[in-house]
Short mmCIF file of C-alpha atoms and ligand atoms in Angstrom, two decimals:
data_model
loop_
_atom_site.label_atom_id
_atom_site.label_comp_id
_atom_site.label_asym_id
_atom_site.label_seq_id
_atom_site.Cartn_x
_atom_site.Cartn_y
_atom_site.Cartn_z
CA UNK A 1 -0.77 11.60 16.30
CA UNK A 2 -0.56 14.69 13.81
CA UNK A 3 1.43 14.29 11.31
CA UNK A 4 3.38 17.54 11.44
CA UNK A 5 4.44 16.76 15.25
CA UNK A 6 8.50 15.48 15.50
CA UNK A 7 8.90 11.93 16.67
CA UNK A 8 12.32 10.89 17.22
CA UNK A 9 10.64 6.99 16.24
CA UNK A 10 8.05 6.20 14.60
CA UNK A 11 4.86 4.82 16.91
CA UNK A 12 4.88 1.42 18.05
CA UNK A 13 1.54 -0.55 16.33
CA UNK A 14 2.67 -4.27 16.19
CA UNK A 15 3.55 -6.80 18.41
CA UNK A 16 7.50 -7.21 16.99
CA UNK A 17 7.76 -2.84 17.28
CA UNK A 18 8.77 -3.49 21.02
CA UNK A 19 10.74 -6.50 20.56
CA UNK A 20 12.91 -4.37 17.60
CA UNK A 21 13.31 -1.25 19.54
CA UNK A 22 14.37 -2.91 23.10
CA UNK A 23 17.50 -4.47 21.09
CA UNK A 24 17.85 -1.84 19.29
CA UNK A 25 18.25 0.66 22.52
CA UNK A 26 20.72 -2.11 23.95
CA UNK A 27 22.81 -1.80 21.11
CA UNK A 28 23.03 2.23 21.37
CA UNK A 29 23.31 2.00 24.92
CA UNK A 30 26.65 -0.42 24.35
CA UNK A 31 27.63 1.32 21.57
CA UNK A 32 27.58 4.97 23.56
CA UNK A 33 28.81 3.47 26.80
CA UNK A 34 32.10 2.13 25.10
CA UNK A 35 32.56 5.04 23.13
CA UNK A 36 32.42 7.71 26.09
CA UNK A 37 34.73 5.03 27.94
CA UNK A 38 37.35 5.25 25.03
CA UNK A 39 37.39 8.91 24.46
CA UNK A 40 37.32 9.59 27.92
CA UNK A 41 40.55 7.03 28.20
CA UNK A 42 42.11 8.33 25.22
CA UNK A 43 41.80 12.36 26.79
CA UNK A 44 42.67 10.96 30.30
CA UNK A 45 45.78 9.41 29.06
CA UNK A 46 46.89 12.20 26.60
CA UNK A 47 46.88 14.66 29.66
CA UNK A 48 48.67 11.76 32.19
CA UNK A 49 51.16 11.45 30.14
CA UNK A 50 52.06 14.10 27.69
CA UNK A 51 55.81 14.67 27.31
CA UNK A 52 56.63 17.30 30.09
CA UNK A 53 60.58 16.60 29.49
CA UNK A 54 62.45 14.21 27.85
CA UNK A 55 63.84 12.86 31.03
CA UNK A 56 60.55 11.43 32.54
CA UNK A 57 59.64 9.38 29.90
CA UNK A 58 57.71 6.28 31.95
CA UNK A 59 58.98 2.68 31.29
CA UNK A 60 57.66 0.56 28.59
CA UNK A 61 55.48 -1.84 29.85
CA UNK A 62 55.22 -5.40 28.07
CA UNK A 63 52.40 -7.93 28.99
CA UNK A 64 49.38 -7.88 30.89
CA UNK A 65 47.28 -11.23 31.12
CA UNK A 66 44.81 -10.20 33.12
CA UNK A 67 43.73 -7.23 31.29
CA UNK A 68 43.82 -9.36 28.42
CA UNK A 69 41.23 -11.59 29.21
CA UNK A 70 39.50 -8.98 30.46
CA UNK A 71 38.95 -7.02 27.37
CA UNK A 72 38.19 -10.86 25.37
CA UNK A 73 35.69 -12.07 27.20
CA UNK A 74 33.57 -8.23 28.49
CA UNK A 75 33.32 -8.03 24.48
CA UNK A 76 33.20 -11.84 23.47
CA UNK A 77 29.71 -12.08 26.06
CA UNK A 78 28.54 -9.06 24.99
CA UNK A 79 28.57 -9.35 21.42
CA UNK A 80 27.07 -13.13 22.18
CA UNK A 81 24.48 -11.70 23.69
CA UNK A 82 23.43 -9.42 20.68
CA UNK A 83 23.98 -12.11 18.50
CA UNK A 84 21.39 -14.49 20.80
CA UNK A 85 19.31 -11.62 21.09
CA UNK A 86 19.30 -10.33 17.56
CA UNK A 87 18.22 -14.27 16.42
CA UNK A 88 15.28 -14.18 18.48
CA UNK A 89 13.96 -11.05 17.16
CA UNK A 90 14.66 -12.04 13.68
CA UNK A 91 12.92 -15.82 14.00
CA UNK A 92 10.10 -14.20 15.81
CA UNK A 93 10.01 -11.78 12.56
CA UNK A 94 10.18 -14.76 10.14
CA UNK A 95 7.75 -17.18 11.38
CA UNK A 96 4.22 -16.37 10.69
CA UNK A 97 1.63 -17.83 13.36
CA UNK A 98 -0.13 -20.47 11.38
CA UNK A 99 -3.30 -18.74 12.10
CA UNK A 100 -2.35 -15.85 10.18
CA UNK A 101 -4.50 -13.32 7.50
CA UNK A 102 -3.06 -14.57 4.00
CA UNK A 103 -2.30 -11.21 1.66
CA UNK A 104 -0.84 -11.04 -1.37
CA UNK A 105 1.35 -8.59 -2.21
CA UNK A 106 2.90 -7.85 -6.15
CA UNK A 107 5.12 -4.70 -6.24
CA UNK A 108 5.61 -3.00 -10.02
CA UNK A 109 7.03 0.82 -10.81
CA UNK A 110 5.42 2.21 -8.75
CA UNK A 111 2.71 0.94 -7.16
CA UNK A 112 1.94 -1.44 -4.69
CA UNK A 113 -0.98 -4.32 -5.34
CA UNK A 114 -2.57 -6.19 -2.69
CA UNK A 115 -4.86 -8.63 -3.24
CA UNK A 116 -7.18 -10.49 -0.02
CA UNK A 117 -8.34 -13.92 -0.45
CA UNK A 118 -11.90 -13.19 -0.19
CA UNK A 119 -10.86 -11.31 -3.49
CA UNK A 120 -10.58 -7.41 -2.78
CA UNK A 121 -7.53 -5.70 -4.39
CA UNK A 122 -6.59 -2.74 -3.57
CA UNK A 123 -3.83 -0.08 -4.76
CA UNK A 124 -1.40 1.23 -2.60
CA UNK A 125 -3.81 0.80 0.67
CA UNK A 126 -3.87 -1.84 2.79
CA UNK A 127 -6.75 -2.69 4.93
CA UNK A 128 -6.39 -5.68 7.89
CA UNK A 129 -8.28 -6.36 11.49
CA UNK A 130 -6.65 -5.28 14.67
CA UNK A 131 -5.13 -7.90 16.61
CA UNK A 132 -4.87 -10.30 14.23
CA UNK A 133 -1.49 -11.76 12.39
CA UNK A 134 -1.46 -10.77 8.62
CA UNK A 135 0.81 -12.80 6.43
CA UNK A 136 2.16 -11.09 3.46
CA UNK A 137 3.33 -13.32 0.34
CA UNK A 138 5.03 -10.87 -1.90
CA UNK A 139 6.73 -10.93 -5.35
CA UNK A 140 7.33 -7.77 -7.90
CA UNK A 141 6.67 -7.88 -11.87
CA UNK A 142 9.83 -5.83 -12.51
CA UNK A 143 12.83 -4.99 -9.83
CA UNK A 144 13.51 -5.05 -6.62
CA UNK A 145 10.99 -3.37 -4.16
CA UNK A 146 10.81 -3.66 -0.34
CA UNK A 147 7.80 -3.22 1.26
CA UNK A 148 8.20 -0.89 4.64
CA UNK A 149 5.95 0.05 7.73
CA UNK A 150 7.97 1.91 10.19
CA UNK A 151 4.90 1.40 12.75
CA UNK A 152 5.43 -2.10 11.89
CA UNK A 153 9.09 -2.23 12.19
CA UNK A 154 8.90 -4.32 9.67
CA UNK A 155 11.17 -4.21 6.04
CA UNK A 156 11.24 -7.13 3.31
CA UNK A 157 13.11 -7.01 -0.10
CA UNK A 158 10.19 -8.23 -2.90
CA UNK A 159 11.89 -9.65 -5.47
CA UNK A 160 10.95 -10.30 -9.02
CA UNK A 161 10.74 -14.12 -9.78
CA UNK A 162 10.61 -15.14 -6.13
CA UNK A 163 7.96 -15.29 -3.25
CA UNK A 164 9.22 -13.79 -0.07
CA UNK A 165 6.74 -13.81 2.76
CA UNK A 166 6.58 -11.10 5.88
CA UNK A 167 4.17 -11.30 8.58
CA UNK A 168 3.20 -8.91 11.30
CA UNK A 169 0.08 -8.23 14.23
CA UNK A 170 -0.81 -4.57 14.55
CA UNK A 171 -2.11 -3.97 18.26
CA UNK A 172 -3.83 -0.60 17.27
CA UNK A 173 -6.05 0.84 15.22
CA UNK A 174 -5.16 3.91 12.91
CA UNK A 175 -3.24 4.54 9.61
CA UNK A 176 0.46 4.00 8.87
CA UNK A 177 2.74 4.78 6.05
CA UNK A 178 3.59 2.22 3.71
CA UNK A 179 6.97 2.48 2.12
CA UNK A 180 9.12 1.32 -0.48
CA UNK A 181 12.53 0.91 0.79
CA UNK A 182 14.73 0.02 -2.08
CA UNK A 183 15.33 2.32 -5.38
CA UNK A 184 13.88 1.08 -7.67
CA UNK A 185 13.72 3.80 -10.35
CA UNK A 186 12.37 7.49 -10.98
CA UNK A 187 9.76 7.35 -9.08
CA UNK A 188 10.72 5.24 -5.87
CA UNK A 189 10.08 8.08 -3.54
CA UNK A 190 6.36 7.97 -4.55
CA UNK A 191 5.82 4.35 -3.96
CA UNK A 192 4.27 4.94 -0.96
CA UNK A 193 0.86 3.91 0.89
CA UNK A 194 -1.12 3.57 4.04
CA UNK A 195 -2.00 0.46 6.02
CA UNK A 196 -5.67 0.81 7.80
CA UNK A 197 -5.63 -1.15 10.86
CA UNK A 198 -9.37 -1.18 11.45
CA UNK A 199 -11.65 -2.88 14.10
CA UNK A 200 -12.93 -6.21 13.48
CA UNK A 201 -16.25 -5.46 12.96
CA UNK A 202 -15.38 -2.33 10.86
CA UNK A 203 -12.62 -4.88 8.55
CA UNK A 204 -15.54 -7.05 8.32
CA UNK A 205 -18.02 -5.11 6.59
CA UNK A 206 -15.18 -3.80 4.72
CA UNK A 207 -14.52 -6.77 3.46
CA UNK A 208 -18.50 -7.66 2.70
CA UNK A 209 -17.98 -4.06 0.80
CA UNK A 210 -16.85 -4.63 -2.48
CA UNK A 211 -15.81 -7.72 -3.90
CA UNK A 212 -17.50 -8.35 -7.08
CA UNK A 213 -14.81 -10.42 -8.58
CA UNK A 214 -15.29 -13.17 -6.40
CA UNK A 215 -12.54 -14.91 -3.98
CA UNK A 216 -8.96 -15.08 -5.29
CA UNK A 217 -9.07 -19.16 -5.53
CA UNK A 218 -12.28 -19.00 -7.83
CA UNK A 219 -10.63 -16.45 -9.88
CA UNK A 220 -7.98 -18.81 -9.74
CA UNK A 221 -10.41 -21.20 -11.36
CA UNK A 222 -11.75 -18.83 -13.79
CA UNK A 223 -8.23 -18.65 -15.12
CA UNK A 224 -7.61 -22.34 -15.03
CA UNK A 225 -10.21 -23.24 -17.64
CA UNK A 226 -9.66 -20.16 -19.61
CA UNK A 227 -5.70 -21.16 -19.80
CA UNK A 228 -6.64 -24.72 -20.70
CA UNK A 229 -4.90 -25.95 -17.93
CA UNK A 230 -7.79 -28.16 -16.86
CA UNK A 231 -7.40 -30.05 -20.67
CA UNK A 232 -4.74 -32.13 -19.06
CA UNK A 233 -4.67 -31.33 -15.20
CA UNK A 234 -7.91 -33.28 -14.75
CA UNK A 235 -9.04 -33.50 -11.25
CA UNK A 236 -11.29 -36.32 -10.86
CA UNK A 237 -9.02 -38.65 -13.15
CA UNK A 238 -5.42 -39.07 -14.04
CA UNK A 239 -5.15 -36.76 -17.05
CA UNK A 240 -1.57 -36.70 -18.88
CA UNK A 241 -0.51 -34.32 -16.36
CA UNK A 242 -0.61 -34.64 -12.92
CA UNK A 243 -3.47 -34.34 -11.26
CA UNK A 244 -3.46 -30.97 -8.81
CA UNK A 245 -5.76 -32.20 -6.02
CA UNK A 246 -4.10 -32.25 -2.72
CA UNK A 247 -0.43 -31.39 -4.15
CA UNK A 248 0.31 -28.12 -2.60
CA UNK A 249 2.75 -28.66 0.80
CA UNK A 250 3.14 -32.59 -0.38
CA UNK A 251 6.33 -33.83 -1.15
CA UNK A 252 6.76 -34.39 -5.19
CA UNK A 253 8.85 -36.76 -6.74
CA UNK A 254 10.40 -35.92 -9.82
CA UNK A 255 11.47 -37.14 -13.08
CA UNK A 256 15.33 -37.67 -11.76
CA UNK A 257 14.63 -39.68 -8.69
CA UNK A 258 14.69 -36.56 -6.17
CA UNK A 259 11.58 -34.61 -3.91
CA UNK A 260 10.50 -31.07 -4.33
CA UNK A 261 7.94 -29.64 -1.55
CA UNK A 262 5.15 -28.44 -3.28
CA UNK A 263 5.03 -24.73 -2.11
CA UNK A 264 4.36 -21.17 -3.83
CA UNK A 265 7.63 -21.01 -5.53
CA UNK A 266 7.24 -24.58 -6.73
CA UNK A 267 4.01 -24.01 -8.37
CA UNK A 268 4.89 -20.69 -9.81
CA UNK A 269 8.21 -22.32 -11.96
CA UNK A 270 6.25 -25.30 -13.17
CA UNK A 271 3.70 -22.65 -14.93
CA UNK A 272 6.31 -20.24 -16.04
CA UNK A 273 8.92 -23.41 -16.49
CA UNK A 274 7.06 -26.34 -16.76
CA UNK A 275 10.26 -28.30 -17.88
CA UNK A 276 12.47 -27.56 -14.75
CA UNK A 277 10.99 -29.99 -12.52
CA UNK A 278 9.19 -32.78 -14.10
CA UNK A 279 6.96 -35.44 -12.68
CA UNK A 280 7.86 -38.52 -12.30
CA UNK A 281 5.65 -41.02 -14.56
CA UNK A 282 4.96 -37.35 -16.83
CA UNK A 283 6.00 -36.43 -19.86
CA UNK A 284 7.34 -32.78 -20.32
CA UNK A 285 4.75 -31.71 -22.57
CA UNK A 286 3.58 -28.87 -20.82
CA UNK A 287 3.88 -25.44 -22.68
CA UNK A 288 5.07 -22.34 -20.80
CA UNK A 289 2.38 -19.80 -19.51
CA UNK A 290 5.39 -17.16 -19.31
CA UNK A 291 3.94 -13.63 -20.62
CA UNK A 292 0.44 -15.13 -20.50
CA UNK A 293 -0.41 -14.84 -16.93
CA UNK A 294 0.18 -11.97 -15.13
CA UNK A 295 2.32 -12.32 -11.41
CA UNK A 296 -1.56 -11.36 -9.76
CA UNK A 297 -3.04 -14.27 -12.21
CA UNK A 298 -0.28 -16.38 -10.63
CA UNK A 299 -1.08 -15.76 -7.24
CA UNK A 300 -5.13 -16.51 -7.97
CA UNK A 301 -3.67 -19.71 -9.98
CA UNK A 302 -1.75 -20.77 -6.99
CA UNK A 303 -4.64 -20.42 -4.57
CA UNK A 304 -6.62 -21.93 -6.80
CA UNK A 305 -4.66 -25.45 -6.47
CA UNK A 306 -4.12 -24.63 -2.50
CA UNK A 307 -7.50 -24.63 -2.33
CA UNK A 308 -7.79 -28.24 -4.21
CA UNK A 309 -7.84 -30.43 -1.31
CA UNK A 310 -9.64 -33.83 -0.36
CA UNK A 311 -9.62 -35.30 2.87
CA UNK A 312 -9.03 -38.42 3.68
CA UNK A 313 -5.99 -40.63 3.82
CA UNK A 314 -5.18 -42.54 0.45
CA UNK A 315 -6.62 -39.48 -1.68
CA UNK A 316 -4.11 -39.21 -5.30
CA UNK A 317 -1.72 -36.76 -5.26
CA UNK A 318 0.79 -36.07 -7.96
CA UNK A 319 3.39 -36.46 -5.31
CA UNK A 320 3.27 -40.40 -5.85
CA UNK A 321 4.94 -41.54 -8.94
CA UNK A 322 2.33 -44.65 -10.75
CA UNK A 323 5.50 -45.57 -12.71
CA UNK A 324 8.67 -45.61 -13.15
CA UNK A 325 10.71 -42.49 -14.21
CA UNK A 326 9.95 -42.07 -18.08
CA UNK A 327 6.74 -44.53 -18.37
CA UNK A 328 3.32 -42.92 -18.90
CA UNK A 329 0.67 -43.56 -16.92
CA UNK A 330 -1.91 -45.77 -17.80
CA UNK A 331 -4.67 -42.98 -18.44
CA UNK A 332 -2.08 -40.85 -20.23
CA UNK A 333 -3.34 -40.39 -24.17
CA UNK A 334 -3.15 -43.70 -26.34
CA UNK A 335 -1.39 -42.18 -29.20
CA UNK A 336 1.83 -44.05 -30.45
CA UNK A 337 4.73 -42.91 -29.35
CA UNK A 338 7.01 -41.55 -31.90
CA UNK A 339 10.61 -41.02 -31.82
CU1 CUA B 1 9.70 0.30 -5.34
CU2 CUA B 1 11.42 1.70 -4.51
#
């Protein structure tokens, strides 16, 4: 495709671009159908009965069940229809395939940052495998971004202090624009990019390029000592904080009797706001890391306890409270407690 040649859409490079377009056509074909019906009514009718004289005027006519019902239900079923229609295209959108490519994505004036697990970053490029679902978890360090591939047919708002997640399988190779679609300041227009589908074999030794940092979970680590976290997060031992192995997707009970899921957004508050969600059996004594990690040093933290895992039924997780609400735990420090 050159770039300079018109295209009334943009090409059709993932598996949802189809899916988006056929209900999209529907709807302009509806939409265009029932408007050429009404204008064509409404000129039809102006000429059948325009006021030749004021004798003939026609007589009123009052009532009309059957018409009625017909012009509920043609409309009520058709609009059902989109709605039915419309769902399925938007849960097929939402739900990543569990087998998906895991990208992280942090939007900031204006740039976007992507970050691979294997540990590559890159700036306003993208770079994924043909034929293979790539889940995006996004969040921005300022306002509100939305990350946009026309090819794609794909659009998500990224919101600061939030995860939001995206997902989409690109069934050919080439390059294709990367947008943001939300203002978010001076520069918006700029925020743009490419995505590089690529062949497997090329993506591969793309990936064995350059990645001198190491994988985003052992930066993760990196980060965890360097933070201190690991002071009190122990991982062989119940330190006086829970212990991180195996809590990410558990269920977590907390200080006030109720669960949390252990997911992204979970993790990310109890750095940033370590009081919100306490524990059970834990003090809140944990400090916040707000300012001190950046959203990217999140996303490497978070891996970093994703990738804490044990197998094995009966392995500890934070999830299961050793004592009651309030009570340390038995390996929590032996100081006296003061009040
Ligand atoms: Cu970022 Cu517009």
């Amino acid at each position: 495709m050159s770039p300079t040649s018109f295209r009334l859409f943009p090409e059709q490079a993932s598996t949802l671009a189809s899916s988006v377009d056929n209900l999209y056509f529907f709807l302009v074909a509806v939409t265009a159908f029932f408007s050429l019906l009404i204008f064509g009514l409404i000129f039809v009718f102006a000429i059948r009965h325009r006021r030749r004289s004021a004798a003939d005027r026609p007589a009123a006519v009052h009532g009309g069940l059957a018409l009625e019902v017909v012009w509920t239900v043609i409309p009520l079923g058709l609009v059902m229809v989109m709605f039915a229609w419309g769902a399925s295209v938007y849960l097929e959108g939402a739900r990543p395939p569990g087998d998906a490519l895991q990208v992280y994505v942090v939007g900031k004036q204006w740039m976007w940052k992507l970050q691979h697990m294997e540990g590559q970053r890159e700036i306003n490029e993208l770079h994924v495998p043909v034929g293979r679902a790539v889940r995006l978890t996004m969040t921005s360090e300022d306002v509100i971004h939305s990350f946009y591939v026309p090819a794609f047919r794909m659009k998500y708002d990224v919101l600061p202090g939030r995860y939001t997640t995206a997902w989409f399988k690109p069934t050919k190779t080439g390059k294709y624009h990367l947008f943001c679609a939300e203002y978010c300041g001076t520069k918006h227009s700029g925020m743009t990019g490419w995505v590089h589908v690529m062949e497997p074999a090329d993506y591969a030794s793309w990936l064995g390029g350059g990645s001198a940092e190491g994988s985003l979970a052992s930066n993760g680590e990196k980060l965890f000592q360097e933070l201190a976290c690991s002071n009190c997060h122990r991982l062989n031992e119940q330190g006086r904080c829970p212990n991180l192995t195996n809590v990410f997707g558990s269920s977590v009970t907390l200080a006030d009797g109720s669960t949390v899921k252990a997911d992204e957004a979970y993790l990310r508050e109890s750095i940033l706001y370590p009081q919100a969600k306490v524990v059970a059996g834990f003090q809140p004594i944990m400090p916040t890391f707000q300012g001190l990690v950046t959203e990217e040093g999140l996303l490497q933290l978070i891996e970093y306890v994703k990738s804490l895992k044990q197998p094995g039924p009966g392995a500890p997780t934070a999830a299961q409270p050793a004592q009651p609400a309030g009570a340390r735990p038995a390996s929590a420090n032996k100081e006296p407690r003061r009040r």
